[in-house]
Coordinates of C-alpha atoms and ligand atoms in Angstrom, one line a residue:
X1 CA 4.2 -20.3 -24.6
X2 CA 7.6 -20.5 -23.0
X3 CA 7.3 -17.1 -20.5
X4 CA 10.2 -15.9 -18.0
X5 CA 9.0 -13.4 -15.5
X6 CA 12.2 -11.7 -14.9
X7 CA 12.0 -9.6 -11.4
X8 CA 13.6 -8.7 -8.0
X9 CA 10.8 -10.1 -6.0
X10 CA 8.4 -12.9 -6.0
X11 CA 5.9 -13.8 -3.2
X12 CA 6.2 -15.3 -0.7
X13 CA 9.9 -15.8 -0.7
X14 CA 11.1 -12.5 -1.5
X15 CA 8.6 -9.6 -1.0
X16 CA 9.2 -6.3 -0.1
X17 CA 5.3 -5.4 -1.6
X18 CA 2.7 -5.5 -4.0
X19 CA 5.5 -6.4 -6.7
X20 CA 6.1 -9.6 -5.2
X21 CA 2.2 -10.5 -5.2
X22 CA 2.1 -9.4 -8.7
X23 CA 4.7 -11.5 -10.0
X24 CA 3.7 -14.5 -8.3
X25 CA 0.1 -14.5 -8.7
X26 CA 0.7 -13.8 -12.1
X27 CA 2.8 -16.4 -12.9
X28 CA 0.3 -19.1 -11.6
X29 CA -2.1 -18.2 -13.6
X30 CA 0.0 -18.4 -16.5
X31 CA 0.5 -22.1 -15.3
X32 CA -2.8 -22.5 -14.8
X33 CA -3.4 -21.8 -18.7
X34 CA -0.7 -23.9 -19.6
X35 CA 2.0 -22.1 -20.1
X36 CA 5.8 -22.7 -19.4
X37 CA 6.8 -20.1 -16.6
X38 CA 9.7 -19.7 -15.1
X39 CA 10.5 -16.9 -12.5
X40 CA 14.1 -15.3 -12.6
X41 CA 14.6 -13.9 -9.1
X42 CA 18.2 -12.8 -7.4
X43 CA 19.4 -15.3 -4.8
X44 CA 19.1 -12.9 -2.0
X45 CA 20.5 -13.7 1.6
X46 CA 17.7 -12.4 3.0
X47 CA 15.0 -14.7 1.5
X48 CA 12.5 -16.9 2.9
X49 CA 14.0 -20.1 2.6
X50 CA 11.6 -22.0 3.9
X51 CA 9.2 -20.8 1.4
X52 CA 11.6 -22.8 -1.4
X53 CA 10.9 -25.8 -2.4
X54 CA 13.6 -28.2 -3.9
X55 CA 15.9 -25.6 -4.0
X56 CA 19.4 -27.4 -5.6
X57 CA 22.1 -25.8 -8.2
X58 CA 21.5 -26.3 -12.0
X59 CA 24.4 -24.6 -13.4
X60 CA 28.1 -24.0 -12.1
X61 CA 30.6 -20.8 -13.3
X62 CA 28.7 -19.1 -15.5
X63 CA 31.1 -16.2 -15.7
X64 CA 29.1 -13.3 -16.7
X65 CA 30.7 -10.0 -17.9
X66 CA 31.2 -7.0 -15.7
X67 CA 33.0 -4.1 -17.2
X68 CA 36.4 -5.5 -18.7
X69 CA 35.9 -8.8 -17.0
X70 CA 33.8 -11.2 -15.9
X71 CA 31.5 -12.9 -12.8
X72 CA 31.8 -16.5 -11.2
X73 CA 27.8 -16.9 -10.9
X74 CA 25.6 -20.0 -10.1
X75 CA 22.4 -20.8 -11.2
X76 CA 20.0 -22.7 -8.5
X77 CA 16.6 -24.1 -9.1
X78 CA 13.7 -24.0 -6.9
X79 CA 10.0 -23.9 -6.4
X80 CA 7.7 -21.1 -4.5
X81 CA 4.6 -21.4 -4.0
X82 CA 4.4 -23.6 -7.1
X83 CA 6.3 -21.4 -9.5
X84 CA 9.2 -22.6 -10.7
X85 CA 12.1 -20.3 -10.2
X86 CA 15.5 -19.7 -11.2
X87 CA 17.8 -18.2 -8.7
X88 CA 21.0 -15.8 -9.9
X89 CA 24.0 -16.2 -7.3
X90 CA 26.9 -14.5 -8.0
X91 CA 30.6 -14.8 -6.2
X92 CA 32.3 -11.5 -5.6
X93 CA 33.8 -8.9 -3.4
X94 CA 30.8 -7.1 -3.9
X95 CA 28.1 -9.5 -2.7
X96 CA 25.5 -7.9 -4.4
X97 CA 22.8 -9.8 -2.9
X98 CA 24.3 -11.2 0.9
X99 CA 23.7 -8.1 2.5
X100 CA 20.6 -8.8 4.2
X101 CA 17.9 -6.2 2.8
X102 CA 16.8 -6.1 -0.6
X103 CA 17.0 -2.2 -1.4
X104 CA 18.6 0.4 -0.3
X105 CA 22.3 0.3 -1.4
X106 CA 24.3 2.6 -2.8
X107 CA 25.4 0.4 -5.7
X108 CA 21.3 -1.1 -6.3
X109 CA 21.3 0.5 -9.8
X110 CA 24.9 -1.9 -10.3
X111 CA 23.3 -4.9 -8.3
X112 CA 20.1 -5.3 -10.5
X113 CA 22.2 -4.2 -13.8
X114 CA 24.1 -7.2 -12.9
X115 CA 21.3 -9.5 -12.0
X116 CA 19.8 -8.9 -15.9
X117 CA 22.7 -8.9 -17.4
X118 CA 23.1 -12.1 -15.4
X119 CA 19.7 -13.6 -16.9
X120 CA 20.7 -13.1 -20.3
X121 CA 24.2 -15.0 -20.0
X122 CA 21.9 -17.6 -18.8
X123 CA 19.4 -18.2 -21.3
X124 CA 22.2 -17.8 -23.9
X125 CA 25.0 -20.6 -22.5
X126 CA 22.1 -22.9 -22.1
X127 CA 19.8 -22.4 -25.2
X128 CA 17.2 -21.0 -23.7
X129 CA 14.8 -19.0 -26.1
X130 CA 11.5 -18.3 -24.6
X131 CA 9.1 -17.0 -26.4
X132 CA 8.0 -14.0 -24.0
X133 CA 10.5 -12.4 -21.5
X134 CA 8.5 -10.4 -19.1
X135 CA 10.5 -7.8 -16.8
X136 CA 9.1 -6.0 -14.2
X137 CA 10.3 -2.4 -12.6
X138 CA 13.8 0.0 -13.3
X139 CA 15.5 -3.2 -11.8
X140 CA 15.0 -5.0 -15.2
X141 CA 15.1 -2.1 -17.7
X142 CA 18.4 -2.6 -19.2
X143 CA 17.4 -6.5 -19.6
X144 CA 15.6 -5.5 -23.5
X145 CA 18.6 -3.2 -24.3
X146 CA 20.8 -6.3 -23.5
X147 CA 19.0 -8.5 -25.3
X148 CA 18.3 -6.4 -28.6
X149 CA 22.3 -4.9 -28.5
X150 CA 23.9 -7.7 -27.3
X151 CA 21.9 -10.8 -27.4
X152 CA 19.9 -11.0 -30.2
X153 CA 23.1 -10.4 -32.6
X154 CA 24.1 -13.4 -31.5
X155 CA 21.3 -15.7 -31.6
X156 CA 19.1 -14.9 -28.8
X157 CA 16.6 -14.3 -31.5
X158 CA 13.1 -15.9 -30.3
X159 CA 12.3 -13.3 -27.1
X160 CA 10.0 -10.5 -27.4
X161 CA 10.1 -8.6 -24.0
X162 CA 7.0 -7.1 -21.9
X163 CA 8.2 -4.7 -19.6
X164 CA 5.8 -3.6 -16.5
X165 CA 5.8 -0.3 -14.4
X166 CA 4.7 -1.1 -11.2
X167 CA 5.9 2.5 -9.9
X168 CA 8.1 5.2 -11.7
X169 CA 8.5 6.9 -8.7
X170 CA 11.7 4.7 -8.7
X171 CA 13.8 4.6 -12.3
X172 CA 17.2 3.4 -11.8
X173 CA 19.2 6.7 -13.1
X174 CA 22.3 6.7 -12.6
X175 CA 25.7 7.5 -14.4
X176 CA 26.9 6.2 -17.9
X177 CA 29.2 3.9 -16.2
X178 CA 26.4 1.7 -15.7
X179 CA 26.5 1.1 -19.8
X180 CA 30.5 0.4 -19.7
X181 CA 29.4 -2.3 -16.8
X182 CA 26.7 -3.7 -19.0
X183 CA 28.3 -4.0 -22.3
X184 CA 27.0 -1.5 -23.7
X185 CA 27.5 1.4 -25.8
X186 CA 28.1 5.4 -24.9
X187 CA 26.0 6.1 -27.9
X188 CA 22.9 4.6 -25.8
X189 CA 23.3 8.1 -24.0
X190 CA 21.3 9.9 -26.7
X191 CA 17.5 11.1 -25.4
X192 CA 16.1 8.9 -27.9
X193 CA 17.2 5.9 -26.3
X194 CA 18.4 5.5 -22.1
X195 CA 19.9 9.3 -21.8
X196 CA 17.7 10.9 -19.0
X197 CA 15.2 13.6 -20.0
X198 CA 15.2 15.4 -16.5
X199 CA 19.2 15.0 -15.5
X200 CA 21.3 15.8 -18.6
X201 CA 24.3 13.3 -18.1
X202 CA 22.4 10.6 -16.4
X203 CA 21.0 7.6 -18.0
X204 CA 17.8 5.9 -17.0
X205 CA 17.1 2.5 -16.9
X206 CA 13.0 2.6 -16.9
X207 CA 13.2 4.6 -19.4
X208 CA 15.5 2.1 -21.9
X209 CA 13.2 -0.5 -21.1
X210 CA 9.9 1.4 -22.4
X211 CA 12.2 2.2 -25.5
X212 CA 13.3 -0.9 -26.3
X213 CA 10.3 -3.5 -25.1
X214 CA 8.2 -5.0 -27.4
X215 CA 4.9 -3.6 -25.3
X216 CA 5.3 -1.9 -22.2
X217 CA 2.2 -1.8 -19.5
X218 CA 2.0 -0.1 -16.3
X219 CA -0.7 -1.6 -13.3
X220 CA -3.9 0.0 -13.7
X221 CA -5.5 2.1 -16.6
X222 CA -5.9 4.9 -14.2
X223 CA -1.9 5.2 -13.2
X224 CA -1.1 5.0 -17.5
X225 CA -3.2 8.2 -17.6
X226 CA -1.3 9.9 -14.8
X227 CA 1.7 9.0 -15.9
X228 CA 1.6 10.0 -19.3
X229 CA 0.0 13.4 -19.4
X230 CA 0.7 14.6 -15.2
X231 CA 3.8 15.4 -13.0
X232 CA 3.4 11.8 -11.5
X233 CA 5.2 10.7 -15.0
X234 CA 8.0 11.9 -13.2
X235 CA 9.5 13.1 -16.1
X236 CA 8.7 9.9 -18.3
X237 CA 5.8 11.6 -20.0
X238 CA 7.5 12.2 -23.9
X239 CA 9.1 8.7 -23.5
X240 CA 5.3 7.7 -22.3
X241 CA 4.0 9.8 -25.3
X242 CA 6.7 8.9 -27.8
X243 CA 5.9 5.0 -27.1
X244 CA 2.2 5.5 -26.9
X245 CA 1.1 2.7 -29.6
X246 CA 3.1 -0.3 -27.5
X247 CA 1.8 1.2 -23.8
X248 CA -1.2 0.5 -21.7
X249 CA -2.8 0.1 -18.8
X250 CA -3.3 -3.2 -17.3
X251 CA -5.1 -3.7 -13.9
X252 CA -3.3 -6.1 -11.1
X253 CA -5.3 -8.7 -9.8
X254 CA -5.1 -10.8 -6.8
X255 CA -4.1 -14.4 -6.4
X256 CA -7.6 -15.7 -4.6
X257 CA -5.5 -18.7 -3.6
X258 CA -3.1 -17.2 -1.1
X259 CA -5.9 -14.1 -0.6
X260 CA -9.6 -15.5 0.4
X261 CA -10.9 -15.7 4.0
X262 CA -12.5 -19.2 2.8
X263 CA -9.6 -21.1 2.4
X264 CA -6.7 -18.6 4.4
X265 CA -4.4 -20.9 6.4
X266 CA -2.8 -17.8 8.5
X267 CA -6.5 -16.9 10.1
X268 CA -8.1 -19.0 12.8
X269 CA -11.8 -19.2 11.6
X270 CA -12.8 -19.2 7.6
X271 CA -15.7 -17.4 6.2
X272 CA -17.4 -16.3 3.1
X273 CA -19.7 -13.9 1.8
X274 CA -22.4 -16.3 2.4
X275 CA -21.8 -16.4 6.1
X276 CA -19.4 -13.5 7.5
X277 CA -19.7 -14.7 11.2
X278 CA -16.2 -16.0 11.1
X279 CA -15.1 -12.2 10.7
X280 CA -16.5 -11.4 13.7
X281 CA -14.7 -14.4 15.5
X282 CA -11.5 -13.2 13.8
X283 CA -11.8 -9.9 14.7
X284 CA -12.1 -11.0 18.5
X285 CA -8.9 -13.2 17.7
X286 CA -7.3 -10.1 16.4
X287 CA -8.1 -8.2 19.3
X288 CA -6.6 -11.0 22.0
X289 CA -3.5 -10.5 19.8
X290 CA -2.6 -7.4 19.6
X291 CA -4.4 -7.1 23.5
X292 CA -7.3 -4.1 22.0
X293 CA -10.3 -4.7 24.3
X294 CA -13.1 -5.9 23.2
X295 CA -16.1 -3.4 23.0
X296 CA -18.4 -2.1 20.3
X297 CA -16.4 -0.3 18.1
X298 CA -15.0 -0.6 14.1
X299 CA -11.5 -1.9 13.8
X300 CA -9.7 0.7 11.3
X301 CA -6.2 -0.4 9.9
X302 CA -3.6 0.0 7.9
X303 CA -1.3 -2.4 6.0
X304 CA 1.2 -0.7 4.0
X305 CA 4.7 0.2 3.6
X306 CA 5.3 3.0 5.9
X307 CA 6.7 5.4 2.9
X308 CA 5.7 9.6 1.8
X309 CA 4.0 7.8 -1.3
X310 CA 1.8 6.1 1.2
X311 CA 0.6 9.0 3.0
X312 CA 2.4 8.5 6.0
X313 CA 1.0 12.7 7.7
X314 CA -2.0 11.3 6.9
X315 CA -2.0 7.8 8.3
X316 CA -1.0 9.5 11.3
X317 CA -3.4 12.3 11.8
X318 CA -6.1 9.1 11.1
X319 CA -5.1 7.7 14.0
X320 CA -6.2 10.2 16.2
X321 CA -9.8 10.8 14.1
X322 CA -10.6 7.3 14.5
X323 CA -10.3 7.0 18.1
X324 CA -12.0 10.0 18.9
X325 CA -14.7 9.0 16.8
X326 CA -15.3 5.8 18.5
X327 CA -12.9 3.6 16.3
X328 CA -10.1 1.4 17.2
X329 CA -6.9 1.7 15.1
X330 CA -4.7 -0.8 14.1
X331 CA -1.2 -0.6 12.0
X332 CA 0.8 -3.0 10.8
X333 CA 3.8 -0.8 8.6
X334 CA 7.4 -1.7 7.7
X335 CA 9.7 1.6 6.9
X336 CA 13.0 1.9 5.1
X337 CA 13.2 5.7 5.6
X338 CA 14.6 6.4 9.9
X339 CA 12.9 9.1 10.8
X340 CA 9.5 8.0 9.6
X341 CA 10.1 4.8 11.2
X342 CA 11.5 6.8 14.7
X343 CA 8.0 9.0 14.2
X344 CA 5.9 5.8 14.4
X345 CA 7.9 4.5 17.0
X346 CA 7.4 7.3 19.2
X347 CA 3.5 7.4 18.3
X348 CA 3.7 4.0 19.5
X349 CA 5.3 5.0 23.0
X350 CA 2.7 7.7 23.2
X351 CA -0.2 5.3 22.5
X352 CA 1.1 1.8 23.9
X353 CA -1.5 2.0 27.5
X354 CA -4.5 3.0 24.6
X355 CA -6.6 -0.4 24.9
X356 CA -8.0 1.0 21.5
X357 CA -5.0 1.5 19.5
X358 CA -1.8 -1.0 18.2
X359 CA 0.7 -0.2 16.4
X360 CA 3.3 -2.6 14.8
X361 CA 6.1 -1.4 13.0
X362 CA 7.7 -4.4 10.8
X363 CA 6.9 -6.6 8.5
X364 CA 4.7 -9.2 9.2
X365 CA 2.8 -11.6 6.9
X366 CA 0.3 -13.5 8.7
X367 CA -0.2 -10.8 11.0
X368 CA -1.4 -9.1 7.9
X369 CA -3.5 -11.8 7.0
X370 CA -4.9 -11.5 10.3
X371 CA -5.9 -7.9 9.9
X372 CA -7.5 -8.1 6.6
X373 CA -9.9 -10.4 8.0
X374 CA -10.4 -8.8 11.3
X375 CA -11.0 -5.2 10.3
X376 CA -13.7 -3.2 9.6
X377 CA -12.0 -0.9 7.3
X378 CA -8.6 -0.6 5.5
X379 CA -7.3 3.0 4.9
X380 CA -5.7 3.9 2.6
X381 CA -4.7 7.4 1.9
X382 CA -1.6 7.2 -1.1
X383 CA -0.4 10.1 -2.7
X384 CA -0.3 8.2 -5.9
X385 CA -0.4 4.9 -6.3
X386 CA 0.0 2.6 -9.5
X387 CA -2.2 0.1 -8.9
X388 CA -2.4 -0.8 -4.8
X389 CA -3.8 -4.4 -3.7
X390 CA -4.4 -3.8 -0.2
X391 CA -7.9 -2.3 -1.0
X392 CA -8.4 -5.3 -3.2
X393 CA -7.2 -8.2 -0.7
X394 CA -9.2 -5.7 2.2
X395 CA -12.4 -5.9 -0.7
X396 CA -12.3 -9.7 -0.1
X397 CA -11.8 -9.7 3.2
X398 CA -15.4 -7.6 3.5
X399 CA -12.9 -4.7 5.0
X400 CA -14.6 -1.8 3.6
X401 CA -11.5 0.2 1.9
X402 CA -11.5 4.1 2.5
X403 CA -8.8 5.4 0.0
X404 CA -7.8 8.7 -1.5
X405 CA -9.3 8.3 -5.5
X406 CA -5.8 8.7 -7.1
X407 CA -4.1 5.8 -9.6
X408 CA -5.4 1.8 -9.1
X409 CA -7.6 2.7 -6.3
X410 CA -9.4 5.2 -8.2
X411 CA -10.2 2.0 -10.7
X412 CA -11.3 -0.2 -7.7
X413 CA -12.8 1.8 -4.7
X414 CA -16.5 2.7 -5.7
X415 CA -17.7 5.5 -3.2
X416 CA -21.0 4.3 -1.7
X417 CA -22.2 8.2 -1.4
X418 CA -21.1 9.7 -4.5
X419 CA -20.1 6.7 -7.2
X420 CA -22.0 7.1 -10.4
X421 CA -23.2 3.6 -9.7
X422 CA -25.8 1.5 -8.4
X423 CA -25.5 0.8 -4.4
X424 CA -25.0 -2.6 -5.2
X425 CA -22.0 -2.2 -7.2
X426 CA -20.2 0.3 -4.2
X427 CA -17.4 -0.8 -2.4
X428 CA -16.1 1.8 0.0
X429 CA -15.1 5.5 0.4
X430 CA -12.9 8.0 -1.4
X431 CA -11.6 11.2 -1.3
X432 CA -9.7 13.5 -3.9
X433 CA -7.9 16.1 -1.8
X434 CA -4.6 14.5 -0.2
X435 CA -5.3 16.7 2.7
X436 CA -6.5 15.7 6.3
X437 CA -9.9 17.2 5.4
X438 CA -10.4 14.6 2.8
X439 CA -9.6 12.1 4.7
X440 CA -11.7 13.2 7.7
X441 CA -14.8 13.6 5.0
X442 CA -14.2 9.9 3.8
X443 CA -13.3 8.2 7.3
X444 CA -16.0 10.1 9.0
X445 CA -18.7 9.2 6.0
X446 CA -17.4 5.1 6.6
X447 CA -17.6 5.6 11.0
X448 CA -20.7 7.5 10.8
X449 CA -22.3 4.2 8.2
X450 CA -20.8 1.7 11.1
X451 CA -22.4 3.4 13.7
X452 CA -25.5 4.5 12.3
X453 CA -26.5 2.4 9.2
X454 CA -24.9 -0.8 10.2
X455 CA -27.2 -3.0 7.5
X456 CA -25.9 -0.8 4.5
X457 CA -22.4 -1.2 6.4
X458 CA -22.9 -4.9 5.7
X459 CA -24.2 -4.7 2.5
X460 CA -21.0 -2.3 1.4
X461 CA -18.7 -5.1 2.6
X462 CA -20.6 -7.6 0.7
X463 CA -20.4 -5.8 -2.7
X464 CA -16.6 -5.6 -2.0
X465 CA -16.6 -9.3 -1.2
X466 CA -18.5 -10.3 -4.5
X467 CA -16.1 -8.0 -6.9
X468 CA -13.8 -10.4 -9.1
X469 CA -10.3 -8.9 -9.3
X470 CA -8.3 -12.6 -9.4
X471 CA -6.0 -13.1 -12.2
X472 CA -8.3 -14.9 -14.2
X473 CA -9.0 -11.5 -16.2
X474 CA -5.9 -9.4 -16.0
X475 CA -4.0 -12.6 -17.4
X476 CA -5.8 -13.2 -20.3
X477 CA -5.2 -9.3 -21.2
X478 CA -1.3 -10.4 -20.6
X479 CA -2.1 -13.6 -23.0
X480 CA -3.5 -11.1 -25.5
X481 CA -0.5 -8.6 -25.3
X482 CA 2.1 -11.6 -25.1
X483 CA 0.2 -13.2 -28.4
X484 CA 0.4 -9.6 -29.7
X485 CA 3.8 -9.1 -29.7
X486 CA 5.2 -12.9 -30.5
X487 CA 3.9 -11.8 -34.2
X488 CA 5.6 -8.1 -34.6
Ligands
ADP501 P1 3.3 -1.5 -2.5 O1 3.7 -2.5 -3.6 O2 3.4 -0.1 -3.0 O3 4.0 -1.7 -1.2 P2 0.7 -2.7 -2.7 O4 -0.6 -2.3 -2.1 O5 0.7 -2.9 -4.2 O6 1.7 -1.7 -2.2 O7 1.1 -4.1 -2.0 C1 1.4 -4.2 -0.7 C2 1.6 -5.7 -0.3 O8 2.5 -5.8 0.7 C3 0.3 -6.3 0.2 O9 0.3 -7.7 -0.1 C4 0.3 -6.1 1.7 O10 -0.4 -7.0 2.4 C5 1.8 -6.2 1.9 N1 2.4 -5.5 3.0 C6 2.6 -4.1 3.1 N2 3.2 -3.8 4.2 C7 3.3 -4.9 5.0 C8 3.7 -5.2 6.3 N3 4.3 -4.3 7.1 N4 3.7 -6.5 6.7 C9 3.2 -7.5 5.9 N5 2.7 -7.2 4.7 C10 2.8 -6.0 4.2

């Protein structure tokens, strides 16, 4: 099959999170099967170019339309991480994507209406029909309204689209000049189709793209429950409902290449399940880093976006727990919102002379690396979240995860007190309430297990270490779906 993964990030050249990881890992095992894949990414300024291989121009002035005119774009080639990519530049006053962040423009909802618009242009002026186009997130929702409005009519017949929610937190609404700028009709307004079903007036881009996909999936089967029948829909639910025959839940997995302390390149000393000693090397090398002093005592971090979804009151108030129950704390978080990023940075002034606490606010990638495999346990306390791989990269990294049971971790973080389930198959701790009493009950339950019961603390990161969450599954139910709707 001839697959392009249409999306605004792919690791490790342009990641803001788990999307990026997604798409990538993803893609290679896709390759891996045999399958042609081709990434579709924006040429962001802000990319990691030296994580492109090859990168050269394929394809000069292609002018794509833009309201009543049209777009001097270029198309470059390149290769990340061994998935080949195409890269959407265009030339304009705007400079959609030279602006030196990824999100968090006033005109994003214009930007990434562009970008699929962009995508389509492409595959038509050069032929291109493959056989699955699979978009990811609000920033690719008007991509199968394009095609089947605009496209197909005029020979872009072959594609069949899977679209993926990786968080509907985040929907692209916006105002019905966005359909003048794509090309497209005011009659798309109508609730059936893109017009908004919370904002009367608005039209919604995730919400076009469940209509008009072929199959539309969401990151773990958990999140598809919430988001169909609770509030955390946000509003989606009757388009959920509507569309329920062509929806499911697919869980993420990992790409065991780029995430496995046996063959990690970004940590000093390797290990495996079999022999976890380099863990305890690495978490003296993480120490010397990020100058913690070395004594008796669980390492408890956090890798995350530092965002409400993530549980930022919560991450906080852990902070304080831990080290007065005889923890260290380490966090590594990148914020977009200022004042949660000010509120770190002044917990980070009130906690910099703590020998038992750092806190690093940015983004980091080996650092992170670095963390996985020197920790003792990853929290992670989300409000929601769709599917969440830090517990599942901290799982293979025999971090023990302590998570609040909501969305993907509910589906991967087995509570080794209370899981209907043989020890053996327990991986951490959970909690339900999204409250600083469930969290104390699950971070107290993991401490007191350190302290107390180190040999069933080692056996808990062990069953974590042995769980299989790679690809290799969660891309032959992609195969299945693709194979699915190739014949409808
Ligand atoms: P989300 O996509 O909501 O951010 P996920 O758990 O799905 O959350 O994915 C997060 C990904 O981003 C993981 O690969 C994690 O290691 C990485 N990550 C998050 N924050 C940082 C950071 N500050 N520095 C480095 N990597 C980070």
């Amino acid at each position: 099959m001839y697959i392009a993964m249409v999306s605004s990030e792919c690791a490790p050249a342009a990641k803001v999170g788990g999307l990026a990881d997604v798409v990538h890992g993803l893609a290679r095992e896709l390759i891996l099967r045999g399958h042609a894949v081709e990434a579709v990414l924006p040429m962001y300024d802000c990319m990691r170019y030296d994580q492109i291989a090859g990168l050269e121009k394929i394809y000069a002035d292609l002018w794509v339309p833009y309201y009543d005119h049209h777009l001097r774009t270029d198309v470059f080639s390149g290769r990340v991480g061994g998935v080949p990519c195409l890269f959407i530049k265009p030339y304009s006053k705007d400079n959609f994507f030279d602006r030196g962040l990824y999100y968090g423009h006033a005109d994003d909802v214009a930007r990434f209406a562009f970008f699929s618009r962009a995508t389509l242009e492409f595959f038509y002026k050069t032929g291109r029909q493959p056989d699955i186009i699979h978009c990811h997130d609000w920033q690719t929702g008007l991509l199968p309204v394009m095609l089947y409005e605009i496209y197909q009519p005029l020979g872009l017949e072959r594609p069949r689209v899977c679209y993926t929610l990786h968080n509907v937190h985040h929907q692209g609404i916006t105002g019905h000049h966005t359909l003048n700028q794509a090309g497209l009709g005011a009659h798309l307004m109508e609730p059936a189709k893109l017009g908004d079903d919370v904002y009367p007036d608005a039209v919604n881009l995730m919400k076009g793209g469940i209509v008009y996909a072929n199959f539309t999936t969401t990151v773990s089967p958990r999140y598809a429950e919430e988001i169909q029948h609770t509030e955390l829909g946000h509003g989606l639910q009757p388009t959920l409902n509507a569309h329920a025959t062509k929806f499911g839940g697919v869980l993420n997995g990992i790409d065991y290449g780029s995430w496995s302390p046996e063959v990690d390149r970004h940590i000093p000393h390797n290990y495996s399940g079999a022999d976890i000693s380099g863990k305890f090397a690495d978490k003296k090398a993480l120490r010397e880093r990020l100058l913690l002093q070395d004594r008796f005592k669980p390492i408890v971090a956090v890798v995350s976006r530092l965002d409400p979804q993530k549980g930022v009151n919560l991450i906080s108030h852990a902070i304080f727990f831990a080290l007065a129950n005889n923890a260290q704390f380490v966090l590594l978080g990148s914020g977009s919102e200022p004042a949660i990023n000010q509120h770190f940075q002044e917990l980070k002034a009130q906690l910099n002379d703590n020998p038992d606490c750092h806190l690093e606010i940015g983004y980091d990638e080996e650092l992170a690396h670095l963390i996985y495999a020197g920790a003792d346990m990853l929290l992670i306390p989300s409000a929601f979240e769709p599917c969440g791989l830090t517990q599942i990269i901290a799982m293979k990294y025999g971090a023990v995860p302590v998570a609040r049971a909501t969305g993907g971790l509910a589906d991967t973080v087995f509570d080794a007190n209370h899981a209907p389930a043989p020890y053996a198959e327990r991986t951490g701790y959970t909690f339900e309430h999204f409250d600083t009493a469930g969290l104390e009950s699950a971070l107290g339950r993991a401490l007191g297990l350190w302290h107390k019961y180190p040999r069933y603390f080692h056996e808990l990161r062990l069953n974590g270490m042995r769980k299989d969450y790679s690809w290799g599954r969660s891309g032959q139910d992609y195969i299945n779906i693709y194979d699915h709707i190739r014949v409808c």
